mmCIF file of C-alpha atoms in Angstrom:
data_model
loop_
_atom_site.group_PDB
_atom_site.id
_atom_site.type_symbol
_atom_site.label_atom_id
_atom_site.label_comp_id
_atom_site.label_asym_id
_atom_site.label_seq_id
_atom_site.Cartn_x
_atom_site.Cartn_y
_atom_site.Cartn_z
ATOM 1 C CA MET A 456 -6.508 10.579 19.871
ATOM 2 C CA SER A 457 -4.495 7.229 21.492
ATOM 3 C CA LEU A 458 -3.899 5.053 19.056
ATOM 4 C CA PRO A 459 -4.203 1.599 19.403
ATOM 5 C CA ALA A 460 -1.377 -0.940 19.707
ATOM 6 C CA ASN A 461 -1.076 -2.920 17.251
ATOM 7 C CA ILE A 462 -0.400 0.512 14.760
ATOM 8 C CA THR A 463 3.313 1.389 14.062
ATOM 9 C CA ILE A 464 4.043 4.844 13.089
ATOM 10 C CA SER A 465 7.060 4.605 10.325
ATOM 11 C CA ALA A 466 10.306 6.906 12.175
ATOM 12 C CA HIS A 467 11.858 6.815 9.579
ATOM 13 C CA PRO A 468 13.592 10.184 8.562
ATOM 14 C CA CYS A 469 13.508 9.451 4.520
ATOM 15 C CA VAL A 470 9.856 8.281 5.179
ATOM 16 C CA ALA A 471 8.496 11.782 6.052
ATOM 17 C CA ALA A 472 11.017 13.037 3.613
ATOM 18 C CA LYS A 473 9.210 11.631 0.456
ATOM 19 C CA ILE A 474 5.777 11.834 2.007
ATOM 20 C CA SER A 475 6.538 16.027 2.294
ATOM 21 C CA GLN A 476 7.263 15.739 -1.265
ATOM 22 C CA LEU A 477 4.835 13.492 -2.475
ATOM 23 C CA ARG A 478 2.228 16.185 -0.969
ATOM 24 C CA SER A 479 2.953 18.242 -3.061
ATOM 25 C CA SER A 480 0.926 20.374 -6.380
ATOM 26 C CA SER A 481 3.414 20.758 -8.518
ATOM 27 C CA SER A 482 4.239 16.841 -8.545
ATOM 28 C CA THR A 483 4.468 15.185 -11.774
ATOM 29 C CA THR A 484 2.670 12.165 -12.469
ATOM 30 C CA ARG A 485 5.890 10.430 -12.978
ATOM 31 C CA GLU A 486 7.615 11.687 -10.123
ATOM 32 C CA THR A 487 4.132 10.353 -7.838
ATOM 33 C CA LYS A 488 4.622 7.312 -8.894
ATOM 34 C CA LEU A 489 8.168 7.431 -8.244
ATOM 35 C CA LEU A 490 7.928 8.467 -4.777
ATOM 36 C CA VAL A 491 5.202 5.879 -3.987
ATOM 37 C CA HIS A 492 7.590 2.997 -5.493
ATOM 38 C CA GLU A 493 10.309 4.425 -3.297
ATOM 39 C CA LEU A 494 7.582 5.167 0.189
ATOM 40 C CA SER A 495 6.623 1.430 -0.163
ATOM 41 C CA LEU A 496 10.258 -0.098 -0.376
ATOM 42 C CA LEU A 497 11.121 1.154 2.198
ATOM 43 C CA LEU A 498 7.757 0.932 4.678
ATOM 44 C CA ALA A 499 8.594 -2.557 3.160
ATOM 45 C CA THR A 500 11.343 -3.689 4.660
ATOM 46 C CA GLU A 501 10.011 -1.806 7.897
ATOM 47 C CA ALA A 502 6.989 -3.243 8.099
ATOM 48 C CA LEU A 503 7.894 -7.191 6.439
ATOM 49 C CA GLY A 504 10.740 -6.902 9.050
ATOM 50 C CA LYS A 505 8.548 -6.499 11.926
ATOM 51 C CA VAL A 506 6.208 -10.365 10.816
ATOM 52 C CA LEU A 507 9.090 -12.511 8.948
ATOM 53 C CA VAL A 508 12.199 -14.561 10.506
ATOM 54 C CA ASN A 509 14.573 -16.147 8.700
ATOM 55 C CA LYS A 510 14.600 -19.379 8.157
ATOM 56 C CA PRO A 511 17.538 -22.369 6.876
ATOM 57 C CA VAL A 512 16.699 -24.089 3.874
ATOM 58 C CA GLY A 513 19.807 -25.786 3.038
ATOM 59 C CA SER A 514 23.060 -24.939 2.067
ATOM 60 C CA ASP A 515 25.237 -23.588 -0.898
ATOM 61 C CA VAL A 516 28.792 -22.617 -2.395
ATOM 62 C CA THR A 517 30.369 -19.117 -3.053
ATOM 63 C CA PRO A 518 31.706 -17.948 -6.510
ATOM 64 C CA LEU A 519 35.000 -18.921 -4.586
ATOM 65 C CA GLY A 520 33.858 -22.281 -3.228
ATOM 66 C CA TRP A 521 32.821 -21.703 0.265
ATOM 67 C CA GLY A 522 30.294 -23.080 1.493
ATOM 68 C CA TYR A 523 27.651 -21.513 3.578
ATOM 69 C CA GLU A 524 23.826 -22.129 4.973
ATOM 70 C CA ARG A 525 21.358 -20.714 2.837
ATOM 71 C CA VAL A 526 18.513 -18.867 4.914
ATOM 72 C CA SER A 527 15.311 -18.003 3.407
ATOM 73 C CA VAL A 528 12.651 -15.716 5.253
ATOM 74 C CA GLY A 529 9.293 -17.527 7.137
ATOM 75 C CA VAL A 530 6.858 -15.468 8.953
ATOM 76 C CA LYS A 531 7.160 -15.057 12.727
ATOM 77 C CA GLY A 532 4.935 -18.252 14.656
ATOM 78 C CA VAL A 533 4.671 -20.328 11.662
ATOM 79 C CA GLU A 534 6.939 -23.535 12.416
ATOM 80 C CA ALA A 535 6.523 -25.568 9.649
ATOM 81 C CA GLY A 536 7.579 -24.669 6.113
ATOM 82 C CA GLU A 537 8.372 -20.676 5.150
ATOM 83 C CA GLY A 538 5.065 -19.493 6.075
ATOM 84 C CA ARG A 539 2.735 -18.859 3.240
ATOM 85 C CA ILE A 540 2.484 -15.005 2.050
ATOM 86 C CA VAL A 541 0.258 -13.265 -0.393
ATOM 87 C CA LEU A 542 -0.120 -9.534 -1.626
ATOM 88 C CA VAL A 543 -3.384 -7.984 -1.086
ATOM 89 C CA PRO A 544 -3.155 -4.582 -3.526
ATOM 90 C CA ILE A 545 -6.696 -2.514 -3.325
ATOM 91 C CA LEU A 546 -7.360 -1.289 -6.484
ATOM 92 C CA ARG A 547 -6.330 0.744 -8.313
ATOM 93 C CA SER A 548 -4.140 2.415 -6.233
ATOM 94 C CA GLY A 549 -2.506 -0.501 -4.033
ATOM 95 C CA LEU A 550 -1.183 -1.196 -7.517
ATOM 96 C CA ALA A 551 1.793 0.946 -7.265
ATOM 97 C CA MET A 552 2.638 -0.493 -4.366
ATOM 98 C CA VAL A 553 3.034 -4.217 -5.205
ATOM 99 C CA GLU A 554 6.251 -4.019 -7.314
ATOM 100 C CA ALA A 555 8.610 -2.734 -4.099
ATOM 101 C CA PHE A 556 7.041 -5.567 -2.087
ATOM 102 C CA GLU A 557 8.305 -8.063 -4.348
ATOM 103 C CA ALA A 558 11.665 -6.612 -5.365
ATOM 104 C CA ILE A 559 12.069 -7.043 -1.087
ATOM 105 C CA LEU A 560 10.524 -10.669 -0.802
ATOM 106 C CA PRO A 561 13.129 -12.769 -1.729
ATOM 107 C CA ALA A 562 11.012 -15.456 -3.238
ATOM 108 C CA PRO A 563 7.454 -14.632 -5.410
ATOM 109 C CA VAL A 564 4.396 -14.753 -3.959
ATOM 110 C CA ALA A 565 0.599 -14.818 -4.978
ATOM 111 C CA ILE A 566 -1.141 -11.816 -5.847
ATOM 112 C CA HIS A 567 -4.446 -11.814 -4.658
ATOM 113 C CA HIS A 568 -6.200 -8.426 -5.693
ATOM 114 C CA LEU A 569 -9.153 -7.334 -4.171
ATOM 115 C CA GLY A 570 -11.744 -4.202 -5.874
ATOM 116 C CA LEU A 571 -13.109 -1.648 -4.281
ATOM 117 C CA PHE A 572 -14.460 2.178 -3.974
ATOM 118 C CA ARG A 573 -16.344 4.193 -1.734
ATOM 119 C CA GLU A 574 -20.067 5.562 -2.464
ATOM 120 C CA LYS A 575 -19.739 8.920 -2.770
ATOM 121 C CA THR A 576 -23.277 9.247 -0.769
ATOM 122 C CA THR A 577 -22.395 7.027 2.263
ATOM 123 C CA LEU A 578 -18.845 6.593 2.120
ATOM 124 C CA GLN A 579 -19.519 3.130 2.465
ATOM 125 C CA PRO A 580 -17.242 0.201 0.790
ATOM 126 C CA VAL A 581 -18.663 -1.486 -2.704
ATOM 127 C CA GLU A 582 -17.036 -4.706 -3.558
ATOM 128 C CA TYR A 583 -16.766 -4.880 -7.659
ATOM 129 C CA TYR A 584 -13.794 -7.286 -8.066
ATOM 130 C CA ASN A 585 -12.762 -9.946 -5.581
ATOM 131 C CA ASN A 586 -9.825 -12.681 -7.268
ATOM 132 C CA LEU A 587 -9.409 -14.659 -3.822
ATOM 133 C CA PRO A 588 -9.086 -18.533 -4.440
ATOM 134 C CA THR A 589 -11.888 -20.492 -3.093
ATOM 135 C CA SER A 590 -10.456 -22.839 -0.006
ATOM 136 C CA ASP A 591 -12.115 -25.378 2.215
ATOM 137 C CA ARG A 592 -11.430 -22.850 5.539
ATOM 138 C CA SER A 593 -11.991 -26.430 7.996
ATOM 139 C CA ALA A 594 -8.331 -27.496 6.112
ATOM 140 C CA THR A 595 -4.989 -25.501 5.865
ATOM 141 C CA PRO A 596 -5.502 -21.755 6.174
ATOM 142 C CA PRO A 597 -5.129 -20.426 3.068
ATOM 143 C CA CYS A 598 -1.610 -18.825 3.458
ATOM 144 C CA ASP A 599 0.018 -17.657 6.918
ATOM 145 C CA LEU A 600 0.136 -13.907 5.993
ATOM 146 C CA ALA A 601 -1.544 -11.836 3.929
ATOM 147 C CA VAL A 602 -0.157 -8.186 3.240
ATOM 148 C CA ILE A 603 -3.105 -5.730 2.167
ATOM 149 C CA VAL A 604 -1.362 -2.414 0.366
ATOM 150 C CA ASP A 605 -3.167 0.669 -0.164
ATOM 151 C CA PRO A 606 -1.515 4.099 -0.292
ATOM 152 C CA ILE A 607 -4.062 5.864 1.711
ATOM 153 C CA ILE A 608 -6.778 4.932 4.340
ATOM 154 C CA ALA A 609 -8.903 7.850 4.946
ATOM 155 C CA THR A 610 -12.026 7.253 7.053
ATOM 156 C CA GLY A 611 -10.993 3.426 6.788
ATOM 157 C CA GLY A 612 -13.814 1.497 5.888
ATOM 158 C CA THR A 613 -11.997 0.285 1.996
ATOM 159 C CA ALA A 614 -9.311 -1.506 4.438
ATOM 160 C CA GLU A 615 -12.002 -2.591 7.038
ATOM 161 C CA ALA A 616 -14.370 -3.982 4.353
ATOM 162 C CA ALA A 617 -10.688 -5.750 2.822
ATOM 163 C CA VAL A 618 -9.679 -7.251 5.875
ATOM 164 C CA GLN A 619 -13.321 -8.834 6.957
ATOM 165 C CA THR A 620 -12.706 -10.319 3.351
ATOM 166 C CA LEU A 621 -9.797 -11.570 4.128
ATOM 167 C CA LYS A 622 -10.919 -13.334 7.288
ATOM 168 C CA GLU A 623 -13.863 -14.373 6.280
ATOM 169 C CA TRP A 624 -11.344 -16.813 3.721
ATOM 170 C CA GLY A 625 -10.229 -18.106 6.178
ATOM 171 C CA VAL A 626 -6.490 -15.904 6.530
ATOM 172 C CA LYS A 627 -5.750 -15.485 10.565
ATOM 173 C CA LYS A 628 -2.733 -13.328 9.786
ATOM 174 C CA ILE A 629 -2.884 -9.572 8.303
ATOM 175 C CA LEU A 630 -0.339 -7.056 7.664
ATOM 176 C CA VAL A 631 -1.522 -3.714 6.637
ATOM 177 C CA VAL A 632 0.434 -1.642 4.973
ATOM 178 C CA ALA A 633 -0.183 2.207 4.118
ATOM 179 C CA ILE A 634 1.856 5.121 3.267
ATOM 180 C CA LEU A 635 -0.539 8.044 4.694
ATOM 181 C CA GLY A 636 -3.810 7.674 7.589
ATOM 182 C CA SER A 637 -6.194 9.460 8.931
ATOM 183 C CA GLU A 638 -5.948 8.808 12.796
ATOM 184 C CA GLU A 639 -10.062 7.462 12.463
ATOM 185 C CA GLY A 640 -9.490 5.598 10.085
ATOM 186 C CA ILE A 641 -6.281 3.578 10.925
ATOM 187 C CA ALA A 642 -7.708 3.123 14.575
ATOM 188 C CA ARG A 643 -10.873 1.463 13.093
ATOM 189 C CA VAL A 644 -8.774 -0.849 10.852
ATOM 190 C CA ALA A 645 -6.669 -1.984 13.965
ATOM 191 C CA ASN A 646 -9.865 -2.421 15.684
ATOM 192 C CA GLU A 647 -11.941 -4.862 13.573
ATOM 193 C CA ASP A 648 -12.862 -7.667 15.125
ATOM 194 C CA GLY A 649 -10.686 -7.286 18.009
ATOM 195 C CA GLY A 650 -7.478 -6.316 16.054
ATOM 196 C CA GLU A 651 -6.853 -10.283 16.857
ATOM 197 C CA GLY A 652 -4.164 -10.965 14.259
ATOM 198 C CA ILE A 653 -3.655 -7.146 12.598
ATOM 199 C CA GLU A 654 -0.857 -5.448 12.412
ATOM 200 C CA ILE A 655 -0.453 -1.808 10.703
ATOM 201 C CA LEU A 656 2.307 0.275 9.571
ATOM 202 C CA VAL A 657 1.826 3.594 8.591
ATOM 203 C CA GLY A 658 4.254 6.194 6.271
ATOM 204 C CA ALA A 659 2.430 9.007 8.580
ATOM 205 C CA VAL A 660 -0.954 9.775 10.146
ATOM 206 C CA ASP A 661 -3.104 12.976 9.302
ATOM 207 C CA LYS A 662 -5.724 14.079 12.381
ATOM 208 C CA GLU A 663 -7.761 15.404 10.321
ATOM 209 C CA LEU A 664 -11.259 14.247 7.494
ATOM 210 C CA GLY A 665 -12.205 17.153 5.470
ATOM 211 C CA GLY A 666 -13.016 17.725 1.344
ATOM 212 C CA LYS A 667 -15.988 18.330 -0.247
ATOM 213 C CA ASP A 668 -17.992 15.037 1.313
ATOM 214 C CA GLY A 669 -16.070 14.594 4.226
ATOM 215 C CA GLY A 670 -14.191 11.831 3.083
ATOM 216 C CA MET A 671 -10.349 12.808 2.674
ATOM 217 C CA ILE A 672 -7.174 13.377 4.521
ATOM 218 C CA VAL A 673 -5.910 16.935 5.607
ATOM 219 C CA PRO A 674 -3.773 18.009 4.393
ATOM 220 C CA GLY A 675 -3.466 14.456 2.718
ATOM 221 C CA ILE A 676 -1.921 13.708 -0.783
ATOM 222 C CA GLY A 677 -4.887 14.257 -2.791
ATOM 223 C CA ASP A 678 -6.404 12.012 -4.643
ATOM 224 C CA ILE A 679 -2.943 9.729 -5.030
ATOM 225 C CA GLY A 680 -5.395 7.128 -7.985
ATOM 226 C CA ASP A 681 -5.994 10.369 -9.844
ATOM 227 C CA ARG A 682 -2.925 11.118 -9.385
ATOM 228 C CA LEU A 683 -1.155 7.960 -10.456
ATOM 229 C CA PHE A 684 -3.481 6.830 -13.030
ATOM 230 C CA LEU A 685 -4.256 10.727 -15.044
ATOM 231 C CA THR A 686 -7.652 10.543 -14.212
ATOM 232 C CA ILE A 687 -7.860 13.773 -12.444
ATOM 233 C CA GLY A 688 -11.378 15.430 -13.138
ATOM 234 C CA LYS A 689 -12.749 12.091 -13.978
#
């Protein structure tokens, strides 16, 4: 399957190795959480490097008294200011990726949670929580970059719904970061609204969807939410 140009699959050897470890059914909850965090650090570094640039923010002095020019980060294509960035974790699994992105970014950013689940029979996304603030869309856009984080993109329905919600909110530039995706799922998200303003980075891609409802990635990493939050069998 030929994937859209706005999709990047990480080529980092450590990403591939850690995803291989994450696939194992023998991984404990503690190990699973650590692997998701470590993978998120690697993917955050790679993904943010594609959409951010350095911008000067004044001068400072080193401990030895030498002056230097300080830099922070801004969003590519945004001329004024540093560029407003928000993180959008998809509940509940996306929460496990937030700390890594906060660690990589040089300054605190707003975090807006979206609660979406996949209805079991139709596999369609259902929104149950949304804390995006209201905004005057005719005025300044709510942010210059929204970063959606979710460990898995299976059918793509949940991530697609998140992108739609953010675009309705007025966001023009969206970065979607996942540890693992299916070919079908990431292509679906990448083509939402013609793909305009959307960039996707995934750690790896599995070709097939399967499982009891046909909505799980094969071989995949299982239900990562259950693995992270010890709700297996619920």
